[in-house]
mmCIF file of C-alpha atoms in Angstrom:
data_model
loop_
_atom_site.group_PDB
_atom_site.id
_atom_site.type_symbol
_atom_site.label_atom_id
_atom_site.label_comp_id
_atom_site.label_asym_id
_atom_site.label_seq_id
_atom_site.Cartn_x
_atom_site.Cartn_y
_atom_site.Cartn_z
ATOM 1 C CA MET A 1 60.745 181.777 146.973
ATOM 2 C CA GLU A 2 63.885 181.340 145.142
ATOM 3 C CA ARG A 3 65.995 178.063 145.754
ATOM 4 C CA LYS A 4 69.604 178.648 146.653
ATOM 5 C CA PRO A 5 72.206 176.411 144.715
ATOM 6 C CA ALA A 6 73.379 173.373 146.545
ATOM 7 C CA THR A 7 77.140 173.615 147.299
ATOM 8 C CA TYR A 8 79.786 171.026 147.935
ATOM 9 C CA ALA A 9 79.361 171.677 151.682
ATOM 10 C CA ASP A 10 75.920 170.415 151.572
ATOM 11 C CA LEU A 11 77.420 167.349 149.461
ATOM 12 C CA GLU A 12 79.962 166.675 152.112
ATOM 13 C CA ALA A 13 77.181 166.836 154.903
ATOM 14 C CA LEU A 14 75.444 163.822 153.737
ATOM 15 C CA PRO A 15 75.436 160.713 155.694
ATOM 16 C CA ASP A 16 77.707 157.824 154.618
ATOM 17 C CA ASN A 17 75.013 155.550 153.384
ATOM 18 C CA VAL A 18 74.198 157.502 150.701
ATOM 19 C CA VAL A 19 76.031 158.894 147.396
ATOM 20 C CA GLY A 20 75.763 162.394 146.773
ATOM 21 C CA GLU A 21 76.092 164.259 143.424
ATOM 22 C CA LEU A 22 75.661 167.947 142.285
ATOM 23 C CA ILE A 23 74.296 168.443 139.133
ATOM 24 C CA GLY A 24 72.826 171.778 137.775
ATOM 25 C CA GLY A 25 72.953 173.096 141.448
ATOM 26 C CA VAL A 26 70.577 170.411 142.705
ATOM 27 C CA LEU A 27 71.983 167.914 145.338
ATOM 28 C CA HIS A 28 71.230 164.445 144.248
ATOM 29 C CA ALA A 29 71.260 161.812 146.865
ATOM 30 C CA SER A 30 70.894 158.091 146.377
ATOM 31 C CA PRO A 31 71.038 154.977 148.711
ATOM 32 C CA ARG A 32 74.061 152.775 148.562
ATOM 33 C CA PRO A 33 73.726 150.155 145.863
ATOM 34 C CA ALA A 34 71.741 147.170 146.449
ATOM 35 C CA GLY A 35 73.102 143.589 145.928
ATOM 36 C CA PRO A 36 72.447 143.177 141.803
ATOM 37 C CA HIS A 37 73.958 146.640 141.454
ATOM 38 C CA SER A 38 76.866 145.886 143.301
ATOM 39 C CA VAL A 39 77.654 142.577 141.842
ATOM 40 C CA ALA A 40 77.193 143.763 138.269
ATOM 41 C CA ALA A 41 79.384 146.813 138.719
ATOM 42 C CA SER A 42 82.291 144.579 140.535
ATOM 43 C CA ARG A 43 82.356 141.791 138.133
ATOM 44 C CA LEU A 44 82.480 144.337 135.267
ATOM 45 C CA GLU A 45 85.312 146.132 136.903
ATOM 46 C CA ILE A 46 87.089 142.424 137.039
ATOM 47 C CA GLU A 47 86.345 141.735 133.627
ATOM 48 C CA LEU A 48 87.425 145.053 132.202
ATOM 49 C CA GLY A 49 90.390 145.192 134.581
ATOM 50 C CA GLY A 50 92.517 142.216 133.480
ATOM 51 C CA PRO A 51 92.874 143.025 129.815
ATOM 52 C CA PHE A 52 92.474 146.633 129.373
ATOM 53 C CA ASP A 53 93.566 148.150 132.814
ATOM 54 C CA ARG A 54 96.619 145.445 133.670
ATOM 55 C CA ALA A 55 97.087 144.550 129.933
ATOM 56 C CA ARG A 56 96.616 141.059 130.902
ATOM 57 C CA ASN A 57 95.152 138.785 127.652
ATOM 58 C CA GLY A 58 94.170 142.433 126.346
ATOM 59 C CA PRO A 59 95.396 145.465 124.872
ATOM 60 C CA GLY A 60 95.883 147.570 128.333
ATOM 61 C CA GLY A 61 95.822 151.116 127.744
ATOM 62 C CA TRP A 62 93.324 152.184 130.197
ATOM 63 C CA ILE A 63 92.812 153.476 133.691
ATOM 64 C CA LEU A 64 89.703 152.017 135.167
ATOM 65 C CA LEU A 65 88.096 153.299 138.542
ATOM 66 C CA VAL A 66 85.157 152.627 140.581
ATOM 67 C CA GLU A 67 82.931 155.248 141.960
ATOM 68 C CA GLN A 68 85.573 158.144 141.231
ATOM 69 C CA GLU A 69 84.209 161.707 142.067
ATOM 70 C CA LEU A 70 84.179 163.687 138.968
ATOM 71 C CA HIS A 71 84.232 167.656 139.237
ATOM 72 C CA LEU A 72 83.061 168.641 135.574
ATOM 73 C CA GLY A 73 82.555 172.281 135.452
ATOM 74 C CA GLU A 74 79.874 173.011 138.353
ATOM 75 C CA ASP A 75 78.628 169.326 138.520
ATOM 76 C CA VAL A 76 79.953 166.729 141.052
ATOM 77 C CA LEU A 77 79.005 162.972 139.384
ATOM 78 C CA VAL A 78 79.959 159.745 140.838
ATOM 79 C CA PRO A 79 79.731 157.211 137.937
ATOM 80 C CA ASP A 80 79.708 153.676 139.018
ATOM 81 C CA LEU A 81 83.054 153.260 136.807
ATOM 82 C CA ALA A 82 84.962 155.150 134.846
ATOM 83 C CA GLY A 83 87.853 155.013 132.273
ATOM 84 C CA TRP A 84 90.457 156.949 130.979
ATOM 85 C CA ARG A 85 92.758 156.241 128.053
ATOM 86 C CA ARG A 86 96.337 156.230 129.291
ATOM 87 C CA GLU A 87 97.513 158.488 126.619
ATOM 88 C CA ARG A 88 95.229 161.428 128.207
ATOM 89 C CA MET A 89 95.827 160.269 131.815
ATOM 90 C CA PRO A 90 99.221 158.285 132.249
ATOM 91 C CA ARG A 91 98.482 158.087 135.961
ATOM 92 C CA PRO A 92 95.547 158.682 138.131
ATOM 93 C CA PRO A 93 95.925 162.085 140.222
ATOM 94 C CA ARG A 94 96.474 162.028 143.842
ATOM 95 C CA THR A 95 93.306 164.192 144.650
ATOM 96 C CA ALA A 96 90.085 162.784 145.732
ATOM 97 C CA ALA A 97 88.220 164.193 142.982
ATOM 98 C CA TYR A 98 89.096 164.087 139.246
ATOM 99 C CA THR A 99 88.402 167.002 136.580
ATOM 100 C CA LEU A 100 89.633 165.594 133.565
ATOM 101 C CA ALA A 101 86.626 163.858 132.062
ATOM 102 C CA PRO A 102 86.649 160.231 131.456
ATOM 103 C CA ASP A 103 86.535 158.418 127.796
ATOM 104 C CA TRP A 104 83.949 156.025 129.135
ATOM 105 C CA VAL A 105 81.647 155.937 131.684
ATOM 106 C CA CYS A 106 79.373 152.940 133.090
ATOM 107 C CA GLU A 107 76.096 153.727 135.051
ATOM 108 C CA VAL A 108 74.247 150.682 136.779
ATOM 109 C CA LEU A 109 70.935 151.313 136.776
ATOM 110 C CA SER A 110 68.924 151.088 140.120
ATOM 111 C CA PRO A 111 65.371 151.554 140.465
ATOM 112 C CA SER A 112 65.863 154.783 142.509
ATOM 113 C CA THR A 113 68.835 156.210 140.054
ATOM 114 C CA LYS A 114 67.689 155.082 136.782
ATOM 115 C CA ALA A 115 65.946 158.518 135.834
ATOM 116 C CA LEU A 116 68.773 160.506 137.133
ATOM 117 C CA ASP A 117 71.523 158.204 135.175
ATOM 118 C CA ARG A 118 69.209 158.616 131.842
ATOM 119 C CA LYS A 119 67.853 162.176 132.155
ATOM 120 C CA VAL A 120 70.029 164.290 134.310
ATOM 121 C CA LYS A 121 73.740 162.748 133.834
ATOM 122 C CA LEU A 122 73.823 161.716 130.478
ATOM 123 C CA PRO A 123 73.393 165.169 129.005
ATOM 124 C CA VAL A 124 76.553 166.228 131.301
ATOM 125 C CA TYR A 125 78.891 163.177 130.000
ATOM 126 C CA ALA A 126 77.703 164.522 126.515
ATOM 127 C CA ARG A 127 78.528 168.218 127.314
ATOM 128 C CA GLU A 128 81.893 167.043 128.869
ATOM 129 C CA GLY A 129 82.926 165.188 125.733
ATOM 130 C CA VAL A 130 82.829 161.435 127.411
ATOM 131 C CA ARG A 131 83.045 159.524 124.090
ATOM 132 C CA HIS A 132 81.406 156.191 125.374
ATOM 133 C CA VAL A 133 78.601 155.637 128.108
ATOM 134 C CA TRP A 134 77.250 152.134 129.085
ATOM 135 C CA LEU A 135 73.983 151.879 130.849
ATOM 136 C CA MET A 136 73.841 148.508 132.498
ATOM 137 C CA ASP A 137 70.584 147.238 134.010
ATOM 138 C CA PRO A 138 70.972 144.122 136.109
ATOM 139 C CA GLU A 139 66.956 143.637 137.073
ATOM 140 C CA ALA A 140 66.380 143.982 133.477
ATOM 141 C CA ARG A 141 69.618 142.157 132.441
ATOM 142 C CA SER A 142 70.553 144.372 129.800
ATOM 143 C CA LEU A 143 73.661 146.403 128.362
ATOM 144 C CA GLU A 144 72.833 149.633 126.490
ATOM 145 C CA VAL A 145 76.061 150.784 124.594
ATOM 146 C CA PHE A 146 76.271 154.478 123.591
ATOM 147 C CA ARG A 147 78.600 156.771 121.608
ATOM 148 C CA LEU A 148 78.843 160.278 121.545
ATOM 149 C CA GLU A 149 78.133 161.524 118.009
ATOM 150 C CA GLY A 150 78.439 165.503 117.676
ATOM 151 C CA ALA A 151 76.308 166.751 121.048
ATOM 152 C CA ASP A 152 74.437 163.785 121.543
ATOM 153 C CA TYR A 153 74.793 160.021 122.101
ATOM 154 C CA SER A 154 73.771 157.256 119.587
ATOM 155 C CA LEU A 155 72.640 153.968 120.695
ATOM 156 C CA LEU A 156 74.968 151.559 118.997
ATOM 157 C CA ALA A 157 73.645 148.312 120.730
ATOM 158 C CA THR A 158 71.404 146.662 123.446
ATOM 159 C CA HIS A 159 72.507 143.378 124.667
ATOM 160 C CA SER A 160 70.311 141.467 127.114
ATOM 161 C CA GLY A 161 70.216 138.010 128.829
ATOM 162 C CA ALA A 162 73.294 135.822 128.927
ATOM 163 C CA ALA A 163 74.777 136.713 125.836
ATOM 164 C CA LEU A 164 78.380 136.976 124.934
ATOM 165 C CA VAL A 165 79.235 140.416 123.768
ATOM 166 C CA ARG A 166 81.960 142.437 122.455
ATOM 167 C CA ALA A 167 81.174 146.460 123.310
ATOM 168 C CA GLU A 168 82.656 149.636 122.392
ATOM 169 C CA PRO A 169 85.332 150.807 123.504
ATOM 170 C CA PHE A 170 86.100 147.376 124.917
ATOM 171 C CA GLU A 171 85.243 145.014 121.844
ATOM 172 C CA ALA A 172 89.032 143.380 122.224
ATOM 173 C CA ALA A 173 87.323 141.440 125.030
ATOM 174 C CA GLU A 174 84.271 139.388 125.162
ATOM 175 C CA LEU A 175 82.041 139.733 128.296
ATOM 176 C CA GLU A 176 79.724 137.359 129.566
ATOM 177 C CA LEU A 177 76.445 139.215 130.628
ATOM 178 C CA ALA A 178 75.407 135.843 132.564
ATOM 179 C CA TYR A 179 78.611 136.492 134.796
ATOM 180 C CA LEU A 180 77.873 140.212 135.115
ATOM 181 C CA TRP A 181 74.120 139.591 136.423
ATOM 182 C CA GLY A 182 75.573 137.282 139.030
ATOM 183 C CA ASP A 183 74.344 133.908 137.181
ATOM 184 C CA VAL A 184 77.590 132.210 137.409
#
């Protein structure tokens, strides 16, 4: 028996307590993030928002959004954080979903989403030309920084623990990993 591809109506029918994504015609439903995931994502947005979105003590030039629905080809993805350079997207559209691929995404890994983020979503981001991807794992206390080189991502660095780091494309500001993990 052949399986029918999932549709946007299937995604809309999901309950509010899950995050739904459509990738390759398959509906993926993940539970809402737990505490460590939410802390890491929220604190990263705070840390990057000032210098890069608002240009406070930093270069500005970015629009940073949390859990924005992306319609990339036939796929619907919801990264934990996404960023667009202002020269490509001077202001956010007034639509619920965006079709312009971001310049940067960050996926905060959870036990239930780790494989989806690494194996299924990364190839879609590469196909759509997302130049930078960060994978944060608050349980392992690690940040992996990737840059798109041709059709694939190259791992530029893996940071861990309580380090102070500068990571592409936001190397103009220093991030305190201990803060992102909720240690301070």
